[in-house]
Amino acid sequence: MAKNLVIVESPTKSKTIGQYLGKDFTILASMGHIRDLPQKDFGINIKDNFKPTYVLDPKKQKIVKKIRDAAKESDNIYLASDNDREGEAIAWHLKEILKNTISDEDIYRIVFNEITKDAILDAIENPAHVDENKVEAQQARRILDRIVGYKVSPILWKVITKKLSAGRVQTVALRLLCEREQEIRDFVPKEYWSIDAELKKEIPFNATLKKYNGKTVKLNTKEEAEEIFDKLASAQYTVYDVKKSEKSQAPFPPFITSTLQQEASKLLGFTTKKTMQIAQQLYEGVTINNRNTGLISYMRTDSVRIGEKANFQLRKYIKDNYPEEYLCKYLRVYKNKNKAQDAHEAIRPTNSFTTPDSIKEFLTKDQYKLYSLIWKRFAATQMANMNIQNITAHISAEKGLFETQASSVLFEGFSKVYPYMPVKNLKEKFPDLIKGDNVELIKLDKKQHFTQPPPRFTEASLVRKLEEKGIGRPSTYAPIISTLLLRKYVELKKKVFYPTELGETVEKFLIEKFEDFFNVKFTADMESKLDDIENGERNWIEILEHYYDDFIKSIDSIDISKEKKKYEQKTDILCDKCGSPMVIKFGKYGKFLACSAFPKCKNVKSLDENEKIVDETTDEKCPKCGGKILFKNGRYGKFFACENYPTCKYTRPYTIGVKCPECKDGDLIERKGKKNKLYYTCSKYPDCKFTTNKKPVAISCPDCGAPSMFEKSSRKKVKILVCEKCGKEIAQ
């Protein structure tokens, strides 16, 4: 048995590290956290200084036993979890379960920002111990989140509906989305006009009217625009002045977590979750020439600092592969805003000479895309500035003054490798304008415009806003967004967020009752306090005590029965069982109609997306009990059920009156899949396993005689039908 035990978080990381350590080292993976607060209990003793009760993850019992057995045979244990608060907490929990197995003095903490041979060996040679301040900061965050979750979520269940959740940080993110949606609703567009001229001196160029009669142009109506337009239509156009200037543009800093997520979203179309998953793979190691290789440094960071060794390696790469003028003449250094960030480096390649194309064959398509983005952004940091020439020219016409702008790249510099920095008014061709030149008017246009509301948030812009406001930290952006989507508080349509009605209802209640806690300033201040705990500048218990006392006062002031009635939407519909008014409530699968006399009367009815009753009574009798058959809308689609459910559990699927093209005997059933997407199956399942996501039409195929055809998506205005049996297409 080896004398040394190294414990990491994942098998991939274990495999990569194992290549650099000799036979005296055993490497095991904890598979993330091995302990946490209990799932079904609060797990925090408020009276005993917020003492948490930690329990072993039942799924990790075999892993823990393996770690303990290996520890008994080891002289030294190295805890090598990730270099952040969460990683420090994992290391601390491992240390706690090994207390009775090995002396604390023989349990070491090692950290590294990249998984390379030099970094691993250096960490082993310079071990430290678990950072208690970091652990306390993580523990304080975990307890704060538990307090909010366990104290507020049950109130949501009672007031709105079951299985909702309130998150300390996620609620503030939801608030930002809901407030933006309200801004859009409240926005009143204002009309304005512009006058644009297409001019020519050797080659055409465009200019916009900026001044008239020496005053800045503000055209609010068509009449105002037409009055000036008529005077300019026959005017002589002359170059009034030309100003040229040169600008030196420096490259962006290297990636941090938030900027990587933003650029990957904008340039690659990746979600924040996908970006972090792929970055994790690149960090832990990819098999290249039968050897696991860590390709990037740690990807959860808010530091723009780059280590000296990495910078000089990059400069050597640029010197070897680009003309001399492309290398920055000095070592460009990026500084962090605060000392809390300085423990990490920015996200960068572990080796500048490992270019994306040199390892493309070993990467998946998405790994290659993300690694290329990271490599290019880093490579640009030590390249020369891009030089840009800006031209601003004014063209006089009668009493009007038009303006045109153009930019051209004099020296591409870093943009040769990182071409994603936009240059405003970049034009490949632009005339050589000289003061006093007459220019030809080709066309004069007046255009109507309307002011636009603020845009809805994308994943990239939401992450940017969270970072800008100091809400959350690098490791939390992706989970915040995932939780909001999972809880159906928001929907992502065409890559922008729309709060759902449920999300807006939850946000309205939480902000009304907990305004002091779920606001941007308070949440950002709490993040700063957690940083202070990590730096040893604040006591974590004192912060929790102050928070808890104020928080409980807000909870105690809530009148549940009063709030419950407030969030029940009244209707004029009377219950067909007891005559009481029916109210609209939120349920697991959306809104439903319920009797206000609940629990005395438990009559409920399903509602469709337009809040129309779906539980329609049919003339049919139940074959089992003789009760009325209801037409209902459930989680998996429409169906028929007995009114006496659950006493009588008779149900049958709803068929749409279109025959199956496969067996020609069964009827097609409309069902709901993930994200409520409709698909169609045969009623003769499992004998007939036909299924399709195309909309069926009761038209027989003219070629093979199949009794139904299906709508095919088409950009043309005509509807295209396709046969699933023979592939015949017809236009309808």
XYZ file of C-alpha atoms in Angstrom:
732
model
C 0.000 0.000 0.000
C 1.201 3.482 -0.854
C 2.413 5.706 1.973
C 0.566 8.757 0.698
C -3.120 9.260 -0.050
C -4.365 12.063 -2.306
C -8.106 12.774 -2.309
C -9.608 14.719 -5.213
C -13.209 15.379 -6.270
C -13.623 13.501 -9.543
C -12.279 10.341 -11.242
C -11.096 12.364 -14.268
C -9.076 14.659 -12.024
C -7.750 11.571 -10.231
C -6.629 10.026 -13.512
C -4.848 13.205 -14.649
C -3.036 13.748 -11.325
C -2.101 10.064 -11.112
C 0.178 10.448 -14.142
C 2.420 12.899 -12.269
C 2.821 11.097 -8.943
C 4.801 7.914 -8.354
C 3.859 4.521 -6.924
C 4.045 5.877 -3.382
C 0.769 7.742 -3.969
C -2.777 6.396 -3.994
C -5.366 8.742 -5.515
C -9.069 8.480 -4.684
C -12.069 10.605 -5.674
C -14.666 11.775 -3.142
C -17.172 12.482 -5.936
C -17.856 15.971 -4.552
C -19.298 16.588 -1.076
C -19.446 13.562 1.236
C -21.422 15.382 3.972
C -24.074 18.067 4.055
C -26.967 19.336 6.129
C -29.797 16.755 6.352
C -32.333 16.836 3.515
C -35.491 16.483 5.619
C -34.483 18.371 8.767
C -33.443 21.968 9.397
C -30.113 20.719 10.703
C -29.050 23.941 12.448
C -29.102 24.540 16.215
C -29.869 28.254 16.355
C -29.483 28.408 20.154
C -26.039 26.790 20.043
C -24.321 29.426 17.877
C -25.917 28.113 14.675
C -24.175 24.777 15.078
C -24.854 22.692 11.951
C -25.566 18.974 11.982
C -23.822 17.283 9.095
C -24.774 13.839 7.807
C -23.003 11.513 5.412
C -24.474 11.316 1.946
C -26.100 7.824 1.842
C -24.857 7.410 -1.744
C -21.253 7.980 -0.641
C -20.979 5.271 2.047
C -18.856 2.940 -0.097
C -16.619 5.837 -1.153
C -16.131 6.956 2.466
C -15.296 3.392 3.544
C -12.723 3.126 0.754
C -11.172 6.460 1.795
C -11.035 5.449 5.479
C -9.476 2.077 4.656
C -6.828 3.733 2.478
C -6.152 6.364 5.180
C -5.345 3.641 7.749
C -2.479 2.469 5.527
C -1.145 5.959 4.752
C 1.445 8.134 6.466
C 0.238 11.368 4.849
C -3.065 12.486 3.421
C -3.310 15.297 0.870
C -6.726 16.911 0.359
C -6.723 18.202 -3.227
C -10.252 19.494 -3.798
C -10.845 22.630 -5.871
C -9.266 25.911 -4.845
C -12.406 27.777 -3.751
C -14.744 27.929 -0.726
C -16.717 24.895 -1.832
C -13.515 22.938 -2.370
C -12.212 24.025 1.038
C -15.442 22.808 2.651
C -15.086 19.419 0.925
C -11.523 19.162 2.265
C -12.699 20.086 5.797
C -15.455 17.446 5.765
C -12.928 14.824 4.626
C -10.613 15.870 7.440
C -13.485 15.561 9.961
C -14.357 11.974 8.976
C -10.676 10.968 9.144
C -10.052 12.416 12.623
C -10.051 9.025 14.338
C -8.049 7.384 11.584
C -4.955 9.564 11.322
C -3.433 12.474 13.204
C -4.505 15.982 12.114
C -0.845 16.860 11.647
C -0.583 14.295 8.861
C -3.578 15.657 6.944
C -2.512 18.339 4.474
C -4.336 20.665 2.120
C -2.865 21.206 -1.327
C -4.159 23.658 -3.920
C -3.286 24.354 -7.537
C -4.752 26.525 -10.274
C -4.018 24.047 -13.056
C -3.581 20.288 -13.339
C -0.064 20.068 -14.733
C 2.996 18.154 -13.574
C 4.803 21.248 -12.263
C 1.716 22.524 -10.420
C 0.973 19.148 -8.795
C 4.554 18.471 -7.703
C 4.899 22.011 -6.368
C 1.704 21.584 -4.338
C 2.916 18.277 -2.854
C 6.252 19.859 -1.909
C 4.552 22.862 -0.293
C 1.496 21.520 1.538
C -0.581 23.627 3.919
C -3.585 22.925 6.127
C -7.305 23.494 5.684
C -8.136 27.212 5.670
C -10.657 27.564 8.525
C -11.655 31.076 7.444
C -12.624 29.810 4.004
C -14.584 26.970 5.583
C -16.438 29.387 7.869
C -17.325 31.612 4.898
C -18.749 28.620 3.008
C -20.549 27.391 6.122
C -22.074 30.828 6.724
C -23.364 30.914 3.116
C -24.780 27.388 3.444
C -26.557 28.225 6.704
C -27.934 31.502 5.333
C -29.343 29.645 2.337
C -30.779 26.931 4.597
C -32.483 29.527 6.808
C -34.137 31.170 3.804
C -35.096 27.844 2.213
C -36.524 26.239 5.345
C -38.255 29.297 6.761
C -39.680 30.935 3.619
C -40.419 28.034 1.259
C -43.121 26.537 3.551
C -44.851 29.931 3.599
C -44.921 29.894 -0.206
C -46.460 26.418 -0.085
C -49.270 27.659 2.150
C -49.904 30.954 0.374
C -49.381 30.084 -3.330
C -48.843 26.352 -3.973
C -46.711 23.380 -2.956
C -43.159 22.603 -4.029
C -42.059 26.207 -4.527
C -38.716 27.432 -3.277
C -37.257 30.704 -2.099
C -33.535 31.275 -2.498
C -31.519 34.014 -0.886
C -29.742 34.933 -4.137
C -32.038 33.373 -6.747
C -34.914 35.595 -5.518
C -32.885 38.725 -6.230
C -32.075 37.425 -9.722
C -35.797 36.736 -10.239
C -36.534 40.250 -9.018
C -34.232 41.737 -11.661
C -36.037 39.758 -14.364
C -39.509 40.699 -13.116
C -38.626 44.379 -12.732
C -37.279 44.438 -16.293
C -40.504 42.814 -17.517
C -42.533 45.487 -15.723
C -40.390 48.217 -17.302
C -41.201 46.752 -20.715
C -44.943 46.681 -19.935
C -44.907 50.252 -18.641
C -42.867 51.549 -21.551
C -44.652 54.033 -23.804
C -42.924 54.331 -27.205
C -42.282 57.842 -28.514
C -42.184 58.750 -32.171
C -39.200 60.472 -33.739
C -37.846 60.996 -37.247
C -34.459 61.099 -38.884
C -33.236 62.437 -42.211
C -30.458 60.478 -43.929
C -28.571 61.299 -47.089
C -26.861 58.905 -49.471
C -23.966 60.932 -50.904
C -21.152 60.265 -53.316
C -17.595 61.368 -53.944
C -16.070 58.677 -56.137
C -17.764 56.064 -53.937
C -21.112 56.314 -52.062
C -21.346 57.002 -48.320
C -24.161 57.803 -45.880
C -24.660 60.763 -43.542
C -27.304 61.707 -40.946
C -28.711 65.181 -40.298
C -27.447 66.356 -36.883
C -28.091 70.113 -36.866
C -30.400 72.578 -38.587
C -30.165 76.331 -38.205
C -27.318 75.743 -35.748
C -29.482 73.679 -33.377
C -29.442 69.971 -32.668
C -32.162 68.276 -34.690
C -35.110 66.779 -32.765
C -37.857 65.744 -35.155
C -40.884 64.427 -33.263
C -43.475 64.406 -36.039
C -43.743 63.658 -39.734
C -44.683 67.287 -40.401
C -41.490 68.578 -38.774
C -39.417 66.125 -40.827
C -41.142 67.016 -44.092
C -40.643 70.760 -43.572
C -36.863 70.386 -43.351
C -36.740 67.528 -45.883
C -38.231 69.666 -48.662
C -35.610 72.376 -48.116
C -32.729 69.894 -48.198
C -33.878 67.938 -51.244
C -32.558 70.576 -53.687
C -29.616 71.882 -51.645
C -25.923 71.789 -52.599
C -23.915 69.392 -50.389
C -20.392 70.463 -49.419
C -17.779 69.002 -47.075
C -17.784 71.377 -44.093
C -14.927 69.822 -42.107
C -13.020 66.542 -41.706
C -11.422 65.341 -38.492
C -9.087 62.354 -38.347
C -7.753 60.736 -35.192
C -5.896 57.569 -34.287
C -6.819 55.344 -31.379
C -4.794 52.571 -29.799
C -7.077 49.775 -28.558
C -5.743 47.395 -25.866
C -6.983 43.785 -25.687
C -9.590 42.614 -23.202
C -8.336 41.118 -19.918
C -8.153 37.311 -19.811
C -11.354 35.461 -18.993
C -12.880 35.199 -15.536
C -15.929 32.994 -14.936
C -18.531 35.635 -15.728
C -16.860 36.963 -18.892
C -16.283 33.425 -20.164
C -19.971 32.647 -19.679
C -20.966 35.877 -21.419
C -18.687 35.426 -24.445
C -19.516 31.716 -24.787
C -23.190 32.646 -24.798
C -22.749 35.462 -27.314
C -20.249 33.826 -29.678
C -20.940 30.098 -29.281
C -24.574 30.029 -28.174
C -23.704 28.036 -25.032
C -25.812 28.191 -21.877
C -23.990 29.076 -18.654
C -24.475 25.500 -17.472
C -23.011 24.037 -20.661
C -20.053 26.434 -20.547
C -19.152 25.374 -17.009
C -19.559 21.668 -17.773
C -17.195 21.847 -20.752
C -14.732 24.087 -18.887
C -14.678 21.509 -16.065
C -13.733 18.823 -18.605
C -10.924 20.960 -20.019
C -9.647 21.702 -16.507
C -9.729 18.119 -15.198
C -8.114 16.642 -18.263
C -8.709 15.393 -21.797
C -7.024 12.281 -23.233
C -4.383 13.382 -25.755
C -2.060 10.746 -27.224
C -3.142 8.251 -24.526
C -2.342 10.701 -21.754
C -4.770 12.801 -19.693
C -3.889 16.474 -20.003
C -5.366 19.404 -18.099
C -5.831 22.098 -20.740
C -6.965 25.171 -18.783
C -6.487 26.684 -15.342
C -9.247 26.637 -12.723
C -12.442 27.999 -14.246
C -14.274 29.369 -11.163
C -12.465 32.625 -10.593
C -13.023 36.376 -10.503
C -9.323 37.169 -10.821
C -7.718 38.639 -13.961
C -4.201 38.044 -12.634
C -1.838 35.864 -14.684
C 1.199 34.158 -13.192
C 4.622 35.325 -14.324
C 5.609 31.921 -15.710
C 2.487 31.694 -17.889
C 2.971 35.248 -19.170
C 6.571 34.668 -20.222
C 5.676 31.369 -21.903
C 2.977 33.182 -23.878
C 5.376 35.940 -24.903
C 7.810 33.303 -26.180
C 5.023 31.702 -28.221
C 4.097 35.057 -29.808
C 7.743 35.847 -30.516
C 8.232 32.465 -32.203
C 5.053 32.542 -34.289
C 4.310 36.183 -35.194
C 6.280 39.094 -36.672
C 8.116 41.175 -34.084
C 5.626 44.064 -34.135
C 2.800 41.802 -32.871
C 4.439 41.241 -29.470
C 3.551 43.856 -26.847
C 6.718 45.833 -26.077
C 6.173 45.474 -22.329
C 4.743 42.793 -20.041
C 1.057 43.668 -19.850
C -0.270 43.131 -16.317
C -3.942 43.023 -15.297
C -4.810 43.936 -11.722
C -7.747 42.842 -9.567
C -10.161 45.167 -7.816
C -9.756 43.604 -4.375
C -7.429 41.301 -2.491
C -10.067 38.561 -2.132
C -9.619 37.750 -5.814
C -5.858 37.410 -5.804
C -5.677 33.760 -4.697
C -6.603 32.604 -8.190
C -5.436 33.288 -11.702
C -7.612 34.145 -14.677
C -8.814 31.340 -16.939
C -6.009 30.497 -19.357
C -4.438 27.573 -21.223
C -1.990 25.516 -19.159
C 0.430 25.650 -22.094
C 0.430 28.465 -24.660
C 2.084 26.194 -27.222
C -0.886 23.797 -27.083
C -2.850 25.585 -29.780
C -6.474 24.616 -30.465
C -5.725 23.240 -33.923
C -2.835 21.117 -32.648
C -5.214 19.085 -30.435
C -8.462 19.414 -32.390
C -8.630 15.693 -33.193
C -8.681 14.833 -29.470
C -11.498 17.214 -28.501
C -15.237 17.087 -28.980
C -16.730 19.781 -31.181
C -17.852 21.828 -28.157
C -14.585 21.324 -26.262
C -12.694 22.619 -29.285
C -14.925 25.695 -29.561
C -14.564 26.654 -25.894
C -10.833 25.891 -25.700
C -10.263 27.988 -28.845
C -12.095 30.912 -27.259
C -10.066 30.659 -24.027
C -6.759 30.214 -25.853
C -7.358 33.153 -28.221
C -8.474 35.507 -25.441
C -5.352 34.668 -23.430
C -2.992 34.874 -26.426
C -4.274 38.381 -27.176
C -3.257 39.687 -23.733
C 0.465 39.868 -24.596
C 0.045 41.066 -28.163
C 0.393 44.638 -29.369
C -2.530 47.044 -29.362
C -4.787 47.383 -32.380
C -4.444 50.800 -34.049
C -7.596 52.366 -35.467
C -8.123 55.504 -37.518
C -11.418 57.324 -36.884
C -12.823 59.804 -39.390
C -15.660 62.215 -38.619
C -16.845 64.463 -41.436
C -19.589 67.088 -41.532
C -21.460 67.891 -44.729
C -23.312 71.206 -45.041
C -26.518 71.532 -47.047
C -28.544 74.754 -46.967
C -29.007 75.312 -43.182
C -28.431 71.650 -42.341
C -25.302 69.911 -41.106
C -24.957 66.151 -41.744
C -22.465 63.864 -40.018
C -20.752 60.718 -41.234
C -18.271 58.516 -39.386
C -15.918 55.790 -40.517
C -13.182 53.711 -38.945
C -10.390 51.669 -40.448
C -7.806 49.355 -38.915
C -4.263 50.633 -39.414
C -2.629 47.744 -37.533
C -4.576 44.649 -36.484
C -2.359 43.828 -33.478
C -4.034 41.412 -31.044
C -7.176 41.200 -33.231
C -5.203 38.923 -35.541
C -5.728 36.169 -32.963
C -8.828 37.474 -31.141
C -11.059 39.100 -33.789
C -14.110 39.514 -31.543
C -13.599 43.105 -30.404
C -16.039 45.181 -32.472
C -14.787 48.333 -34.204
C -17.516 50.953 -34.424
C -18.312 52.270 -37.936
C -15.750 49.963 -39.538
C -15.786 50.534 -43.298
C -13.629 48.842 -45.905
C -14.168 51.649 -48.437
C -14.637 55.331 -47.657
C -13.999 58.360 -49.877
C -11.107 60.745 -49.301
C -13.129 63.767 -48.183
C -11.473 67.202 -48.212
C -12.907 70.378 -46.741
C -14.704 72.407 -49.417
C -15.382 69.436 -51.721
C -18.793 69.312 -53.336
C -20.468 65.897 -53.012
C -23.335 64.482 -55.037
C -26.697 63.798 -53.419
C -27.905 60.411 -54.623
C -30.867 59.984 -52.324
C -32.493 61.757 -49.358
C -34.643 59.747 -46.929
C -36.882 60.627 -44.011
C -37.499 57.720 -41.629
C -39.950 57.196 -38.822
C -38.662 55.597 -35.629
C -40.011 54.724 -32.197
C -38.064 54.567 -28.961
C -37.573 50.980 -27.779
C -38.117 49.490 -24.318
C -35.122 48.073 -22.454
C -34.249 44.598 -23.781
C -35.096 41.447 -21.858
C -32.183 39.687 -20.240
C -30.251 36.951 -21.996
C -28.112 34.535 -19.981
C -25.070 36.639 -20.840
C -26.615 39.976 -19.875
C -28.088 38.535 -16.653
C -24.686 37.211 -15.589
C -23.181 40.613 -16.423
C -25.834 42.359 -14.310
C -25.341 39.969 -11.361
C -21.587 40.528 -11.476
C -21.988 44.288 -11.859
C -24.290 44.450 -8.815
C -22.092 42.132 -6.713
C -24.743 39.406 -6.475
C -23.409 35.869 -6.225
C -19.940 34.650 -7.053
C -18.316 32.754 -9.971
C -19.551 29.349 -8.825
C -23.163 30.511 -8.362
C -24.154 32.147 -11.688
C -24.976 28.915 -13.543
C -26.875 27.303 -10.578
C -28.943 30.497 -10.089
C -30.140 30.397 -13.707
C -30.705 26.621 -13.657
C -32.836 26.901 -10.506
C -35.028 29.667 -11.919
C -35.698 27.545 -15.014
C -36.209 24.343 -13.016
C -38.771 25.983 -10.713
C -40.570 27.369 -13.792
C -40.226 30.922 -12.474
C -38.850 31.938 -15.870
C -38.851 30.621 -19.427
C -36.093 30.952 -22.003
C -37.601 31.826 -25.397
C -35.327 32.642 -28.323
C -32.465 33.018 -25.810
C -34.182 35.705 -23.684
C -35.839 35.354 -20.273
C -39.568 35.766 -19.738
C -40.832 35.565 -16.139
C -43.787 33.183 -15.887
C -46.994 34.152 -14.114
C -45.949 31.830 -11.293
C -42.533 33.512 -11.108
C -44.057 36.980 -10.972
C -46.517 35.869 -8.270
C -43.722 34.406 -6.139
C -41.559 37.500 -6.667
C -44.421 39.842 -5.763
C -45.084 38.026 -2.490
C -41.420 37.713 -1.471
C -40.555 41.336 -2.208
C -43.672 42.592 -0.444
C -42.918 40.599 2.717
C -39.106 40.494 2.680
C -38.090 43.708 0.922
C -35.223 44.299 3.368
C -33.626 40.945 2.533
C -34.355 40.308 -1.136
C -32.912 43.495 -2.598
C -29.760 44.114 -4.595
C -27.912 46.235 -2.026
C -28.526 43.899 0.919
C -27.515 40.819 -1.080
C -24.343 42.494 -2.405
C -23.433 43.644 1.129
C -23.852 40.082 2.372
C -21.471 38.837 -0.334
C -18.907 41.375 0.895
C -19.367 40.161 4.465
C -18.769 36.568 3.357
C -15.550 37.773 1.700
C -14.607 39.442 4.998
C -15.165 36.138 6.843
C -12.866 34.415 4.350
C -10.224 37.072 4.980
C -10.546 36.648 8.751
C -11.956 40.153 9.208
C -15.450 39.243 10.497
C -17.005 36.694 12.835
C -19.439 34.426 10.991
C -21.689 33.782 14.000
C -22.260 37.493 14.640
C -23.339 38.005 11.018
C -25.756 35.070 11.218
C -27.218 36.257 14.532
C -27.992 39.717 13.179
C -29.486 38.311 9.971
C -31.579 35.640 11.712
C -33.138 37.949 14.320
C -34.342 40.448 11.715
C -35.433 37.716 9.317
C -37.606 35.907 11.871
C -39.361 39.181 12.760
C -40.451 39.497 9.124
C -41.687 35.887 9.074
C -43.639 36.264 12.332
C -45.467 39.304 10.954
C -47.071 37.337 8.084
C -50.768 36.439 8.354
C -50.950 33.229 6.309
C -54.756 33.055 5.945
C -54.946 36.707 4.871
C -52.131 36.305 2.321
C -53.612 33.069 1.000
C -56.882 34.783 0.099
C -54.973 37.625 -1.529
C -53.294 35.235 -3.980
C -56.443 33.275 -4.836
C -57.992 34.641 -8.017
C -61.772 34.919 -7.574
C -64.183 33.883 -10.351
C -67.935 34.054 -11.023
C -68.060 30.290 -11.467
C -70.024 28.344 -8.853
C -69.026 24.889 -7.680
C -71.263 22.252 -9.317
C -71.078 20.151 -6.143
C -71.727 22.594 -3.276
C -72.551 25.932 -4.904
C -69.607 27.853 -3.392
C -67.582 30.272 -5.570
C -64.643 28.715 -7.420
C -61.172 30.267 -7.242
C -58.106 29.939 -9.484
C -54.993 28.535 -7.806
C -51.511 27.510 -8.854
C -50.771 23.795 -8.955
C -47.945 21.462 -9.904
C -48.935 21.526 -13.565
C -50.168 25.107 -13.805
C -53.382 26.873 -12.847
C -56.511 25.001 -11.822
C -59.994 25.808 -10.547
C -60.783 24.858 -6.952
C -63.783 25.215 -4.669
C -63.393 28.015 -2.121
C -65.029 25.742 0.482
C -61.939 23.498 0.549
C -61.314 21.252 2.512
C -65.041 20.612 3.041
C -65.503 20.432 -0.728
C -62.563 19.114 -2.747
C -63.977 19.811 -6.201
C -61.252 20.880 -8.677
C -61.163 21.393 -12.439
C -58.272 21.676 -14.890
C -57.680 24.884 -16.836
C -55.995 25.316 -20.178
C -53.462 28.027 -21.067
C -56.306 30.536 -21.591
C -57.839 29.735 -18.184
C -60.773 27.909 -19.767
C -62.169 24.855 -17.997
C -60.892 21.607 -19.459
C -62.759 19.273 -17.082
C -65.885 19.177 -19.220
C -68.648 16.715 -18.299
C -69.571 14.345 -21.125
C -72.813 12.417 -21.704
C -70.896 9.184 -21.215
C -71.225 6.965 -18.136
C -68.308 5.242 -16.424
C -68.300 1.507 -17.359
C -67.031 0.648 -13.858
C -69.215 2.674 -11.464
C -71.774 4.486 -13.590
C -70.459 7.961 -12.698
C -70.096 10.794 -15.182
C -67.050 10.822 -17.446
C -65.005 14.050 -17.406
C -62.731 15.371 -20.141
C -59.529 16.453 -18.348
C -56.116 17.972 -19.100
C -53.229 16.430 -17.171
C -49.474 16.375 -17.019
C -49.144 14.097 -20.049
C -52.009 15.536 -22.101
C -55.776 15.300 -22.426
C -57.701 12.239 -21.189
C -61.075 10.985 -19.950
C -61.600 10.080 -16.281
C -64.409 9.143 -13.922
C -65.805 11.964 -11.774
C -65.559 9.679 -8.729
C -61.768 9.563 -8.758
C -59.935 8.400 -6.616
C -62.666 5.976 -5.505
C -63.021 4.918 -9.134
C -59.791 5.099 -11.116
C -61.212 4.506 -14.603
C -59.347 6.541 -17.259
C -58.704 6.322 -20.978
C -56.618 8.468 -23.354
C -58.061 11.157 -25.592
C -57.845 10.269 -29.283
C -57.922 13.009 -31.916
C -59.932 11.202 -34.604
C -57.005 10.507 -36.917
C -56.054 6.930 -37.810
C -52.496 5.644 -37.284
C -50.573 5.419 -40.600
C -48.578 2.436 -39.317
C -51.235 -0.082 -38.271
C -54.218 1.715 -39.925
C -56.403 0.429 -37.094
C -55.522 2.447 -33.983
C -56.334 6.112 -33.384
C -53.648 8.707 -32.683
C -53.345 10.047 -29.120
C -52.091 13.554 -28.342
C -49.557 13.546 -25.495
C -47.311 16.064 -23.712
C -43.583 15.554 -23.406
C -40.789 17.601 -21.880
C -41.429 21.361 -21.792
C -45.082 20.606 -22.748
C -44.121 19.775 -26.340
C -46.836 17.739 -28.071
C -46.247 14.375 -29.721
C -48.567 11.659 -31.029
C -48.711 7.896 -30.404
C -50.964 5.027 -31.461
C -53.797 3.859 -29.185
C -52.767 0.246 -29.944
C -49.469 0.637 -28.066
C -47.496 -1.551 -27.320
C -48.668 -3.652 -30.289
C -48.104 -0.597 -32.495
C -45.225 1.632 -31.414
C -45.760 4.453 -33.903
C -44.810 7.914 -32.578
C -44.192 11.332 -34.152
C -43.865 14.973 -33.110
C -45.472 16.227 -36.351
C -49.106 17.387 -36.278
C -51.414 14.759 -37.871
C -54.054 15.507 -40.495
C -56.869 13.112 -41.539
C -55.833 13.068 -45.224
C -54.910 9.809 -46.944
C -51.575 9.534 -48.736
C -52.189 9.546 -52.522
C -49.269 7.132 -53.101
C -49.391 4.416 -50.417
C -52.909 4.931 -49.038
C -51.854 5.554 -45.419
C -54.921 7.026 -43.614
C -53.089 10.127 -42.312
C -50.378 12.600 -43.205
C -48.384 15.065 -41.104
C -47.552 18.769 -41.211
C -43.950 19.442 -42.124
C -42.244 22.632 -40.942
C -41.689 24.912 -43.916
C -40.566 28.502 -44.418
C -42.885 28.754 -47.396
C -46.376 30.206 -47.015
C -47.968 26.968 -48.288
C -48.481 24.113 -45.816
C -46.538 20.943 -46.653
C -47.879 17.521 -45.658
C -45.623 14.463 -45.543
C -46.443 10.759 -45.326
C -44.576 8.929 -42.549
C -44.871 5.633 -44.470
C -43.550 6.447 -47.944
C -42.234 10.015 -47.618
C -44.667 11.481 -50.173
C -45.037 15.266 -49.832
C -48.014 17.336 -50.971
C -48.823 21.046 -50.725
C -52.101 21.957 -49.086
